[in-house]
Amino acid sequence: MHTKIFSGRRFVFWPLALVALSVQAADRIEKVFTVSKNSNLMLMNYSGMVSVKGWQNSEIKAVWVKYSQNVEIDTESGVNKVRLATHVMDKLASPERAKVDYQILVPEDAGLQIQSNLGSVLIENVRGPVNVDVVDAPVRVIGTAGYVTAKSLCSRLEISQSKGIIQTKTVSGDIVFSRLESNNVTASSTLGNIYYEGDFSRGGKYNFTTNEGFISINCPDQASVDWEAKTVKGAIESDLPIKSKAHRSVPRNSPERQSLVGTQNSGDATVQLSTFSGTIKIRRK
Amino acid sequence: MNGLPANCTEVQRRISECLDGGEPPDEERRLKKHLDECWECSRVYEDLKSIKETAAELDAPEPPDTLWSSVRLQLVQQGLVRDRKPTLWERVFPRGFASSLKPAFVGAILALFVIGIAYYVRDSRKDLPPSTESAVLLEVQRAESHYQKAINALDAVSQKRLQSLSPELAQIFTDNLATMDYYLKECQDAARKNPDNPLVHQYLLVAYEKKAELMQTIVNSDSQ
């Protein structure tokens, strides 16, 4: 039995099959770019997983795995910038034939500009400015310290434990914030929901707007917030001790009748919530 | 009545000049101080800044030869521009020059047109005395009509662009356009039922703006 495998026609078949398999298998390429302080990474991917993490070295180390001959990776590098771009030859091919996974390590002070149509994006421990723009690729941003702008068409944006200014925008994707230390956060969605979990920074400004989705806030009793929430067709629910502002009382026939304007504790952070037809829920954490 | 304090009205009028660097340093400092303290004005400032930056960064894929002429034809049909004799510019530059303009550029022009409408509406509302609520609604209706025309013009470009994308990606955009249309219709219904509610009209205009923005994203989506 054992000898039969390597005999006759099969003896010719197996090497050919192995060659064919190696052509189909993924290509893994690793490149290291030495960069200066405050460098920038620009990555444009079509489809696949993207992971970018900060590390202590002054190098950008990029590993990419491509699964098809339908894609080529263009690289450009300078003293303080590296650009990686997935070039898709046949754009009408399925996303599987355009798939490239990237795992990248960047200096912690680096700035990032990431674009991806499909797949997923993870960004972790980066102190420079971060700009992410995706079509349908869930984005997770963790532990950043710079200015973050994240935009998604229909996938979820999740930002946690981050410090700098945060601006997010989606059409139908949800936006999720948790344990932020930022004092300036903006979320805007047309059809997605917005979730915020955690305390608000003293003097911070938070503005969340969704047209069709709902807004859910989970914050502690001791949060010091000046609240302004309004909805056209939705409702506002709260179980927090918010004192209504007498001078901003809403007239009976006002278009803002479904609104809540009030202060919790000394009102150090300003939180503005607005939705056209969704519900606003402000809950005790 | 726009509901803004007089100071905000003045600041919002000057933001554009500030972004263009046309304000004296003292005035700019005063504006920035106000922006730090006023959410409404800082939002207008961020919007304009972002529009300016986006417009500056637009790249330029190759358009089909017929693109500009079809956009122009629609603009003519909608009465936005008139057919006229060739200008000096057109005589200096050959006929094919216009068709070499990039779709992203065309999209950007249309997007700026849409944005212009938004600020025109804001400004119009500021100039009206408090007693002219119906005049405000009339302006809103005019703005709606302009938005619809701009969206129709963008539609031709974005539909063309969708054909050059993978079916999966094109489907995602198409689905989102459909849900956006659903939301737009909901806002239109609400505006019809609540003609005197300025907040509803504000949401409606934002819905148009967002649809135009989504179409602009589609136009720029084939950059890789």
Short mmCIF file of C-alpha atoms in Angstrom, two decimals:
data_model
loop_
_atom_site.label_atom_id
_atom_site.label_comp_id
_atom_site.label_asym_id
_atom_site.label_seq_id
_atom_site.Cartn_x
_atom_site.Cartn_y
_atom_site.Cartn_z
CA MET A 1 0.00 0.00 0.00
CA HIS A 2 2.72 2.42 1.00
CA THR A 3 4.79 1.78 -2.11
CA LYS A 4 1.76 2.18 -4.42
CA ILE A 5 1.48 5.87 -3.61
CA PHE A 6 4.87 6.61 -5.09
CA SER A 7 4.55 4.31 -8.04
CA GLY A 8 3.46 4.84 -11.67
CA ARG A 9 1.19 7.75 -12.47
CA ARG A 10 0.84 8.71 -8.78
CA PHE A 11 4.56 9.29 -8.57
CA VAL A 12 4.09 12.08 -11.13
CA PHE A 13 0.79 13.36 -9.62
CA TRP A 14 1.99 14.14 -6.08
CA PRO A 15 4.83 16.57 -6.92
CA LEU A 16 2.52 18.40 -9.34
CA ALA A 17 -0.21 18.60 -6.72
CA LEU A 18 2.24 20.00 -4.17
CA VAL A 19 3.39 22.65 -6.64
CA ALA A 20 -0.22 23.57 -7.38
CA LEU A 21 -0.99 23.81 -3.65
CA SER A 22 1.99 26.05 -3.01
CA VAL A 23 0.76 28.41 -5.75
CA GLN A 24 -2.68 28.55 -4.10
CA ALA A 25 -1.30 28.95 -0.56
CA ALA A 26 -0.96 32.35 1.06
CA ASP A 27 2.12 34.48 0.49
CA ARG A 28 3.55 35.87 3.74
CA ILE A 29 5.85 38.85 3.41
CA GLU A 30 7.61 40.72 6.21
CA LYS A 31 9.24 44.15 5.90
CA VAL A 32 10.88 46.44 8.42
CA PHE A 33 11.15 50.21 7.88
CA THR A 34 13.33 52.37 10.12
CA VAL A 35 11.58 55.66 10.80
CA SER A 36 12.11 58.89 12.72
CA LYS A 37 10.00 60.27 15.58
CA ASN A 38 6.34 61.05 14.93
CA SER A 39 6.29 58.97 11.78
CA ASN A 40 3.18 58.19 9.78
CA LEU A 41 1.78 54.99 8.45
CA MET A 42 -0.70 55.10 5.61
CA LEU A 43 -2.40 51.83 4.77
CA MET A 44 -5.00 51.26 2.09
CA ASN A 45 -6.49 47.80 2.04
CA TYR A 46 -9.38 46.44 0.02
CA SER A 47 -10.39 43.38 2.03
CA GLY A 48 -8.91 41.51 5.01
CA MET A 49 -7.86 41.90 8.63
CA VAL A 50 -5.74 44.87 9.61
CA SER A 51 -4.03 45.01 12.99
CA VAL A 52 -1.79 47.94 13.95
CA LYS A 53 -0.17 48.05 17.38
CA GLY A 54 2.26 50.45 18.99
CA TRP A 55 5.64 49.22 20.23
CA GLN A 56 8.81 50.71 21.74
CA ASN A 57 11.05 50.39 18.65
CA SER A 58 11.73 53.15 16.09
CA GLU A 59 10.69 50.83 13.30
CA ILE A 60 7.56 49.96 11.43
CA LYS A 61 7.38 46.22 11.04
CA ALA A 62 4.77 45.07 8.58
CA VAL A 63 3.74 41.50 7.89
CA TRP A 64 1.16 40.86 5.23
CA VAL A 65 -0.42 37.70 3.95
CA LYS A 66 -2.02 37.71 0.54
CA TYR A 67 -4.27 34.93 -0.59
CA SER A 68 -4.50 35.52 -4.30
CA GLN A 69 -2.46 36.58 -7.29
CA ASN A 70 -5.17 39.16 -7.96
CA VAL A 71 -3.49 41.55 -5.54
CA GLU A 72 -0.15 43.30 -5.34
CA ILE A 73 1.21 45.31 -2.44
CA ASP A 74 2.71 48.70 -3.22
CA THR A 75 5.13 50.04 -0.62
CA GLU A 76 6.66 53.48 -0.31
CA SER A 77 8.82 54.64 2.55
CA GLY A 78 10.58 57.80 3.64
CA VAL A 79 12.29 58.99 6.82
CA ASN A 80 9.05 59.63 8.60
CA LYS A 81 6.40 57.90 6.57
CA VAL A 82 5.49 54.50 5.22
CA ARG A 83 2.72 53.86 2.74
CA LEU A 84 1.30 50.42 2.07
CA ALA A 85 -1.43 49.91 -0.47
CA THR A 86 -3.20 46.82 -1.67
CA HIS A 87 -3.56 47.09 -5.39
CA VAL A 88 -6.39 44.93 -6.72
CA MET A 89 -5.96 43.96 -10.34
CA ASP A 90 -9.49 42.78 -11.09
CA LYS A 91 -11.75 45.00 -9.02
CA LEU A 92 -14.84 43.08 -10.06
CA ALA A 93 -13.49 39.87 -8.49
CA SER A 94 -14.92 38.61 -5.21
CA PRO A 95 -13.54 40.10 -1.96
CA GLU A 96 -11.88 36.72 -1.22
CA ARG A 97 -9.70 37.23 -4.29
CA ALA A 98 -8.74 40.68 -3.04
CA LYS A 99 -8.00 39.64 0.53
CA VAL A 100 -4.81 40.68 2.28
CA ASP A 101 -4.24 40.48 6.06
CA TYR A 102 -1.85 42.97 7.65
CA GLN A 103 -0.17 42.80 11.06
CA ILE A 104 1.82 45.94 11.69
CA LEU A 105 3.87 47.22 14.62
CA VAL A 106 4.53 50.97 14.70
CA PRO A 107 6.41 53.29 17.08
CA GLU A 108 3.99 54.40 19.81
CA ASP A 109 4.17 58.05 18.73
CA ALA A 110 3.26 57.22 15.12
CA GLY A 111 0.24 58.62 13.32
CA LEU A 112 -2.01 56.32 11.32
CA GLN A 113 -4.19 56.68 8.30
CA ILE A 114 -6.05 53.46 7.55
CA GLN A 115 -8.57 52.77 4.78
CA SER A 116 -10.28 49.46 4.20
CA ASN A 117 -13.39 48.39 2.39
CA LEU A 118 -14.07 44.96 3.91
CA GLY A 119 -12.62 42.85 6.72
CA SER A 120 -11.72 44.30 10.11
CA VAL A 121 -9.43 46.91 11.65
CA LEU A 122 -7.78 46.83 15.09
CA ILE A 123 -5.65 49.70 16.39
CA GLU A 124 -3.97 49.47 19.75
CA ASN A 125 -1.63 51.57 21.93
CA VAL A 126 -0.82 54.37 19.50
CA ARG A 127 -0.23 57.93 20.73
CA GLY A 128 -0.25 59.81 17.41
CA PRO A 129 -3.30 60.91 15.43
CA VAL A 130 -5.42 58.10 14.02
CA ASN A 131 -7.66 58.35 10.98
CA VAL A 132 -9.70 55.28 9.99
CA ASP A 133 -12.12 55.13 7.09
CA VAL A 134 -13.90 51.88 6.27
CA VAL A 135 -16.89 50.67 4.29
CA ASP A 136 -17.85 47.41 6.00
CA ALA A 137 -15.06 46.45 8.37
CA PRO A 138 -15.63 46.53 12.14
CA VAL A 139 -13.12 48.89 13.74
CA ARG A 140 -11.70 48.59 17.27
CA VAL A 141 -9.52 51.36 18.62
CA ILE A 142 -7.98 50.73 22.06
CA GLY A 143 -5.66 52.80 24.20
CA THR A 144 -4.93 55.69 21.85
CA ALA A 145 -3.83 59.13 23.01
CA GLY A 146 -4.01 61.29 19.88
CA TYR A 147 -6.80 62.79 17.81
CA VAL A 148 -8.96 59.93 16.52
CA THR A 149 -11.27 60.29 13.53
CA ALA A 150 -13.12 57.13 12.56
CA LYS A 151 -15.62 56.80 9.76
CA SER A 152 -17.57 53.74 8.71
CA LEU A 153 -20.37 53.15 6.26
CA CYS A 154 -22.14 50.19 7.84
CA SER A 155 -19.86 48.50 10.34
CA ARG A 156 -19.38 49.00 14.05
CA LEU A 157 -16.87 51.50 15.43
CA GLU A 158 -15.66 50.62 18.91
CA ILE A 159 -13.36 52.94 20.81
CA SER A 160 -12.15 52.30 24.33
CA GLN A 161 -9.62 53.57 26.87
CA SER A 162 -8.59 56.45 24.64
CA LYS A 163 -7.58 59.99 25.59
CA GLY A 164 -7.46 62.44 22.67
CA ILE A 165 -10.26 64.15 20.76
CA ILE A 166 -12.52 61.53 19.19
CA GLN A 167 -14.74 62.11 16.17
CA THR A 168 -16.78 59.26 14.71
CA LYS A 169 -19.27 58.98 11.91
CA THR A 170 -21.27 56.11 10.42
CA VAL A 171 -24.23 55.68 8.11
CA SER A 172 -25.67 52.44 9.48
CA GLY A 173 -22.97 51.11 11.80
CA ASP A 174 -23.17 51.30 15.60
CA ILE A 175 -20.74 53.45 17.54
CA VAL A 176 -19.55 52.12 20.89
CA PHE A 177 -17.46 54.00 23.45
CA SER A 178 -16.22 52.52 26.69
CA ARG A 179 -13.97 53.73 29.49
CA LEU A 180 -12.79 56.81 27.61
CA GLU A 181 -10.52 59.43 29.14
CA SER A 182 -11.12 61.88 26.31
CA ASN A 183 -12.73 65.23 27.05
CA ASN A 184 -14.02 65.84 23.53
CA VAL A 185 -16.08 63.13 21.87
CA THR A 186 -18.38 63.40 18.86
CA ALA A 187 -20.48 60.61 17.37
CA SER A 188 -22.75 61.03 14.39
CA SER A 189 -24.76 58.27 12.74
CA THR A 190 -27.69 58.17 10.37
CA LEU A 191 -29.12 54.75 11.15
CA GLY A 192 -26.76 53.26 13.75
CA ASN A 193 -27.03 53.19 17.53
CA ILE A 194 -24.63 54.98 19.86
CA TYR A 195 -23.46 53.45 23.14
CA TYR A 196 -21.39 55.19 25.81
CA GLU A 197 -20.24 53.46 28.94
CA GLY A 198 -18.17 55.20 31.61
CA ASP A 199 -17.71 58.54 33.34
CA PHE A 200 -17.42 61.95 31.63
CA SER A 201 -14.31 64.11 32.01
CA ARG A 202 -14.55 67.35 33.95
CA GLY A 203 -14.98 70.18 31.43
CA GLY A 204 -15.46 67.68 28.63
CA LYS A 205 -17.74 68.12 25.62
CA TYR A 206 -19.68 65.16 24.25
CA ASN A 207 -22.02 65.32 21.32
CA PHE A 208 -23.89 62.25 20.07
CA THR A 209 -26.37 62.41 17.20
CA THR A 210 -28.19 59.60 15.44
CA ASN A 211 -31.16 59.99 13.15
CA GLU A 212 -32.85 56.59 13.25
CA GLY A 213 -30.86 54.77 15.93
CA PHE A 214 -31.00 54.96 19.70
CA ILE A 215 -28.51 56.40 22.16
CA SER A 216 -27.62 54.47 25.28
CA ILE A 217 -25.56 56.06 28.04
CA ASN A 218 -24.35 54.13 31.07
CA CYS A 219 -22.61 56.35 33.57
CA PRO A 220 -22.02 56.38 37.31
CA ASP A 221 -24.15 58.30 39.83
CA GLN A 222 -21.23 60.57 40.67
CA ALA A 223 -20.81 61.77 37.05
CA SER A 224 -20.92 65.57 36.88
CA VAL A 225 -22.85 66.38 33.73
CA ASP A 226 -24.85 69.16 32.11
CA TRP A 227 -27.34 67.15 30.02
CA GLU A 228 -29.18 68.27 26.90
CA ALA A 229 -31.11 65.51 25.16
CA LYS A 230 -33.72 65.91 22.44
CA THR A 231 -35.69 63.71 20.08
CA VAL A 232 -38.39 64.40 17.50
CA LYS A 233 -40.24 61.09 17.39
CA GLY A 234 -38.50 59.02 20.03
CA ALA A 235 -38.48 59.03 23.82
CA ILE A 236 -36.06 59.88 26.60
CA GLU A 237 -35.58 57.61 29.59
CA SER A 238 -33.36 58.25 32.58
CA ASP A 239 -32.88 56.79 36.04
CA LEU A 240 -30.13 59.19 37.07
CA PRO A 241 -30.64 62.11 39.50
CA ILE A 242 -30.82 64.87 36.88
CA LYS A 243 -32.15 68.25 38.08
CA SER A 244 -34.22 69.97 35.44
CA LYS A 245 -33.11 73.50 34.53
CA ALA A 246 -35.94 75.87 35.32
CA HIS A 247 -34.80 78.59 32.90
CA ARG A 248 -34.79 76.13 30.00
CA SER A 249 -38.23 74.67 30.65
CA VAL A 250 -39.87 73.58 27.42
CA PRO A 251 -43.24 75.11 26.49
CA ARG A 252 -46.09 72.65 26.00
CA ASN A 253 -46.30 73.12 22.26
CA SER A 254 -42.60 73.38 21.63
CA PRO A 255 -41.11 71.18 18.94
CA GLU A 256 -38.57 70.15 21.56
CA ARG A 257 -41.19 68.71 23.85
CA GLN A 258 -39.36 65.41 23.95
CA SER A 259 -36.31 66.89 25.53
CA LEU A 260 -34.38 66.74 28.74
CA VAL A 261 -32.28 69.65 29.87
CA GLY A 262 -30.80 69.29 33.30
CA THR A 263 -27.81 68.96 35.56
CA GLN A 264 -26.37 66.01 37.39
CA ASN A 265 -24.16 66.94 40.35
CA SER A 266 -22.28 70.15 39.45
CA GLY A 267 -22.60 69.71 35.67
CA ASP A 268 -18.90 69.89 34.78
CA ALA A 269 -19.13 67.99 31.48
CA THR A 270 -21.48 69.00 28.69
CA VAL A 271 -23.32 66.11 27.05
CA GLN A 272 -25.61 66.75 24.08
CA LEU A 273 -27.71 63.90 22.73
CA SER A 274 -29.99 64.11 19.74
CA THR A 275 -32.03 61.64 17.73
CA PHE A 276 -34.84 61.97 15.21
CA SER A 277 -36.81 58.81 15.92
CA GLY A 278 -34.77 56.71 18.32
CA THR A 279 -34.90 56.44 22.08
CA ILE A 280 -32.37 58.06 24.39
CA LYS A 281 -31.59 56.00 27.48
CA ILE A 282 -29.49 57.46 30.26
CA ARG A 283 -28.81 54.76 32.79
CA ARG A 284 -26.98 54.33 36.06
CA LYS A 285 -23.87 52.18 35.67
CA MET B 1 -35.61 83.56 13.69
CA ASN B 2 -32.58 81.32 13.92
CA GLY B 3 -32.49 80.92 17.69
CA LEU B 4 -28.78 81.75 17.90
CA PRO B 5 -27.34 84.52 20.08
CA ALA B 6 -26.26 87.55 18.00
CA ASN B 7 -22.61 86.79 18.77
CA CYS B 8 -22.94 83.25 17.34
CA THR B 9 -24.59 84.58 14.20
CA GLU B 10 -21.67 86.91 13.63
CA VAL B 11 -19.07 84.23 14.44
CA GLN B 12 -20.66 81.72 12.05
CA ARG B 13 -20.55 84.29 9.28
CA ARG B 14 -16.84 84.83 9.86
CA ILE B 15 -15.76 81.20 10.19
CA SER B 16 -15.25 80.75 6.47
CA GLU B 17 -13.00 83.82 6.28
CA CYS B 18 -11.10 82.56 9.31
CA LEU B 19 -10.47 79.20 7.60
CA ASP B 20 -9.26 80.99 4.48
CA GLY B 21 -6.85 82.99 6.62
CA GLY B 22 -8.58 86.24 5.75
CA GLU B 23 -9.12 87.44 9.32
CA PRO B 24 -6.68 89.68 11.21
CA PRO B 25 -4.84 87.79 14.03
CA ASP B 26 -6.78 89.58 16.80
CA GLU B 27 -10.09 88.72 15.20
CA GLU B 28 -8.99 85.12 14.68
CA ARG B 29 -8.03 84.82 18.37
CA ARG B 30 -11.40 86.19 19.36
CA LEU B 31 -13.18 83.71 17.06
CA LYS B 32 -11.17 80.76 18.37
CA LYS B 33 -11.92 81.74 21.96
CA HIS B 34 -15.60 81.74 21.11
CA LEU B 35 -15.28 78.36 19.34
CA ASP B 36 -13.74 76.86 22.50
CA GLU B 37 -16.76 77.90 24.47
CA CYS B 38 -19.61 77.40 21.98
CA TRP B 39 -20.55 73.93 20.81
CA GLU B 40 -22.86 75.13 18.03
CA CYS B 41 -20.23 77.37 16.44
CA SER B 42 -17.40 74.88 16.95
CA ARG B 43 -19.51 72.29 15.11
CA VAL B 44 -20.04 74.65 12.17
CA TYR B 45 -16.29 75.38 12.22
CA GLU B 46 -15.37 71.65 12.29
CA ASP B 47 -17.84 70.91 9.46
CA LEU B 48 -16.41 73.63 7.24
CA LYS B 49 -12.83 72.68 8.10
CA SER B 50 -13.50 69.03 7.33
CA ILE B 51 -15.18 69.94 4.01
CA LYS B 52 -12.23 72.11 3.07
CA GLU B 53 -9.71 69.40 3.94
CA THR B 54 -11.68 66.69 2.16
CA ALA B 55 -12.02 68.81 -0.94
CA ALA B 56 -8.26 69.45 -0.90
CA GLU B 57 -7.43 65.74 -0.57
CA LEU B 58 -9.69 64.37 -3.27
CA ASP B 59 -7.84 62.13 -5.68
CA ALA B 60 -8.54 61.77 -9.35
CA PRO B 61 -9.47 58.51 -11.05
CA GLU B 62 -10.10 58.56 -14.82
CA PRO B 63 -13.68 59.46 -15.86
CA PRO B 64 -15.56 58.14 -18.84
CA ASP B 65 -15.53 60.56 -21.81
CA THR B 66 -19.24 61.23 -21.58
CA LEU B 67 -19.34 62.01 -17.88
CA TRP B 68 -19.09 65.78 -17.85
CA SER B 69 -21.45 66.21 -20.76
CA SER B 70 -24.08 63.99 -19.08
CA VAL B 71 -23.77 65.90 -15.79
CA ARG B 72 -24.06 69.17 -17.67
CA LEU B 73 -27.05 67.89 -19.62
CA GLN B 74 -28.82 67.12 -16.35
CA LEU B 75 -27.95 70.51 -14.92
CA VAL B 76 -29.35 72.13 -18.07
CA GLN B 77 -32.51 69.99 -17.92
CA GLN B 78 -32.99 70.96 -14.30
CA GLY B 79 -32.56 74.61 -15.11
CA LEU B 80 -29.44 75.00 -12.97
CA VAL B 81 -27.36 76.17 -15.91
CA ARG B 82 -28.36 77.46 -19.34
CA ASP B 83 -27.04 76.36 -22.68
CA ARG B 84 -25.12 79.24 -24.14
CA LYS B 85 -22.52 80.23 -26.72
CA PRO B 86 -18.96 79.05 -26.05
CA THR B 87 -17.06 81.34 -23.72
CA LEU B 88 -13.52 82.59 -24.22
CA TRP B 89 -12.40 79.78 -21.87
CA GLU B 90 -14.08 77.17 -24.05
CA ARG B 91 -12.59 78.65 -27.17
CA VAL B 92 -9.08 78.62 -25.62
CA PHE B 93 -9.40 75.05 -24.34
CA PRO B 94 -10.45 72.29 -26.75
CA ARG B 95 -13.78 70.49 -26.35
CA GLY B 96 -12.16 67.35 -24.87
CA PHE B 97 -10.72 69.39 -22.00
CA ALA B 98 -13.88 69.27 -19.96
CA SER B 99 -14.20 65.52 -20.32
CA SER B 100 -10.71 65.11 -18.90
CA LEU B 101 -11.96 66.44 -15.58
CA LYS B 102 -12.00 63.68 -12.97
CA PRO B 103 -15.24 62.26 -11.52
CA ALA B 104 -14.00 62.89 -7.99
CA PHE B 105 -13.59 66.53 -8.97
CA VAL B 106 -17.07 66.59 -10.45
CA GLY B 107 -18.35 64.98 -7.26
CA ALA B 108 -16.47 67.52 -5.18
CA ILE B 109 -18.00 70.39 -7.13
CA LEU B 110 -21.46 68.92 -6.65
CA ALA B 111 -20.74 68.30 -2.97
CA LEU B 112 -19.61 71.90 -2.55
CA PHE B 113 -22.80 72.93 -4.32
CA VAL B 114 -24.81 70.93 -1.77
CA ILE B 115 -22.83 72.45 1.10
CA GLY B 116 -23.37 75.87 -0.40
CA ILE B 117 -27.11 75.24 -0.26
CA ALA B 118 -26.84 74.32 3.42
CA TYR B 119 -25.06 77.55 4.28
CA TYR B 120 -27.29 79.57 1.99
CA VAL B 121 -30.29 78.26 3.91
CA ARG B 122 -28.64 79.05 7.24
CA ASP B 123 -27.79 82.56 6.10
CA SER B 124 -31.24 83.14 4.62
CA ARG B 125 -32.81 82.14 7.89
CA LYS B 126 -30.55 84.50 9.81
CA ASP B 127 -31.58 87.48 7.71
CA LEU B 128 -35.29 86.97 8.13
CA PRO B 129 -37.21 88.88 10.80
CA PRO B 130 -38.92 86.73 13.46
CA SER B 131 -42.37 87.21 11.98
CA THR B 132 -41.61 85.50 8.71
CA GLU B 133 -41.83 81.83 9.67
CA SER B 134 -43.62 81.06 6.39
CA ALA B 135 -40.79 82.70 4.47
CA VAL B 136 -38.37 80.42 6.30
CA LEU B 137 -40.42 77.39 5.29
CA LEU B 138 -40.41 78.63 1.71
CA GLU B 139 -36.63 78.86 1.85
CA VAL B 140 -36.49 75.32 3.25
CA GLN B 141 -38.62 74.10 0.35
CA ARG B 142 -36.34 75.85 -2.11
CA ALA B 143 -33.33 74.27 -0.42
CA GLU B 144 -35.01 70.86 -0.65
CA SER B 145 -35.57 71.36 -4.35
CA HIS B 146 -31.90 72.31 -4.87
CA TYR B 147 -30.75 69.32 -2.83
CA GLN B 148 -32.91 67.02 -4.95
CA LYS B 149 -31.41 68.43 -8.14
CA ALA B 150 -27.87 68.04 -6.81
CA ILE B 151 -28.61 64.49 -5.67
CA ASN B 152 -30.02 63.65 -9.10
CA ALA B 153 -26.84 64.93 -10.69
CA LEU B 154 -24.65 62.97 -8.24
CA ASP B 155 -26.79 59.90 -8.88
CA ALA B 156 -25.58 59.55 -12.45
CA VAL B 157 -21.94 59.67 -11.38
CA SER B 158 -22.36 57.32 -8.43
CA GLN B 159 -24.37 54.76 -10.47
CA LYS B 160 -21.57 54.70 -13.00
CA ARG B 161 -19.05 54.21 -10.21
CA LEU B 162 -21.05 51.35 -8.68
CA GLN B 163 -20.66 49.43 -11.94
CA SER B 164 -16.89 49.47 -11.55
CA LEU B 165 -16.95 47.94 -8.05
CA SER B 166 -17.10 44.30 -7.02
CA PRO B 167 -20.75 43.16 -6.77
CA GLU B 168 -20.38 42.63 -2.99
CA LEU B 169 -19.13 46.16 -2.40
CA ALA B 170 -21.67 47.64 -4.82
CA GLN B 171 -24.43 45.80 -2.93
CA ILE B 172 -23.31 47.28 0.40
CA PHE B 173 -23.49 50.78 -1.05
CA THR B 174 -26.82 50.08 -2.73
CA ASP B 175 -28.31 48.75 0.53
CA ASN B 176 -27.14 51.81 2.42
CA LEU B 177 -28.52 54.12 -0.24
CA ALA B 178 -31.86 52.33 0.08
CA THR B 179 -31.94 52.70 3.86
CA MET B 180 -30.93 56.34 3.49
CA ASP B 181 -33.85 56.82 1.08
CA TYR B 182 -36.15 55.21 3.62
CA TYR B 183 -34.96 57.63 6.30
CA LEU B 184 -35.24 60.56 3.90
CA LYS B 185 -38.83 59.60 3.14
CA GLU B 186 -39.59 59.39 6.84
CA CYS B 187 -38.22 62.91 7.31
CA GLN B 188 -40.24 64.15 4.32
CA ASP B 189 -43.41 62.65 5.82
CA ALA B 190 -42.65 64.19 9.20
CA ALA B 191 -42.01 67.58 7.57
CA ARG B 192 -45.33 67.35 5.71
CA LYS B 193 -47.19 66.50 8.92
CA ASN B 194 -45.36 69.16 10.97
CA PRO B 195 -44.89 72.06 8.55
CA ASP B 196 -44.26 74.52 11.40
CA ASN B 197 -41.69 72.46 13.23
CA PRO B 198 -38.22 73.83 12.38
CA LEU B 199 -36.48 70.89 14.08
CA VAL B 200 -38.13 68.44 11.68
CA HIS B 201 -37.06 70.56 8.70
CA GLN B 202 -33.56 70.69 10.10
CA TYR B 203 -33.46 66.85 10.22
CA LEU B 204 -34.84 66.73 6.69
CA LEU B 205 -32.09 68.96 5.32
CA VAL B 206 -29.50 66.96 7.25
CA ALA B 207 -30.92 63.80 5.64
CA TYR B 208 -30.42 65.31 2.17
CA GLU B 209 -26.92 66.37 3.12
CA LYS B 210 -26.10 62.87 4.38
CA LYS B 211 -27.43 61.26 1.23
CA ALA B 212 -25.27 63.57 -0.89
CA GLU B 213 -22.31 62.68 1.35
CA LEU B 214 -22.92 58.95 0.88
CA MET B 215 -23.07 59.41 -2.88
CA GLN B 216 -19.84 61.35 -2.69
CA THR B 217 -18.28 58.40 -0.79
CA ILE B 218 -19.39 56.09 -3.59
CA VAL B 219 -17.89 58.37 -6.23
CA ASN B 220 -14.56 58.29 -4.36
CA SER B 221 -14.67 54.60 -3.46
CA ASP B 222 -12.66 53.14 -6.31
CA SER B 223 -9.32 54.64 -5.38
CA GLN B 224 -7.27 51.45 -4.92
#
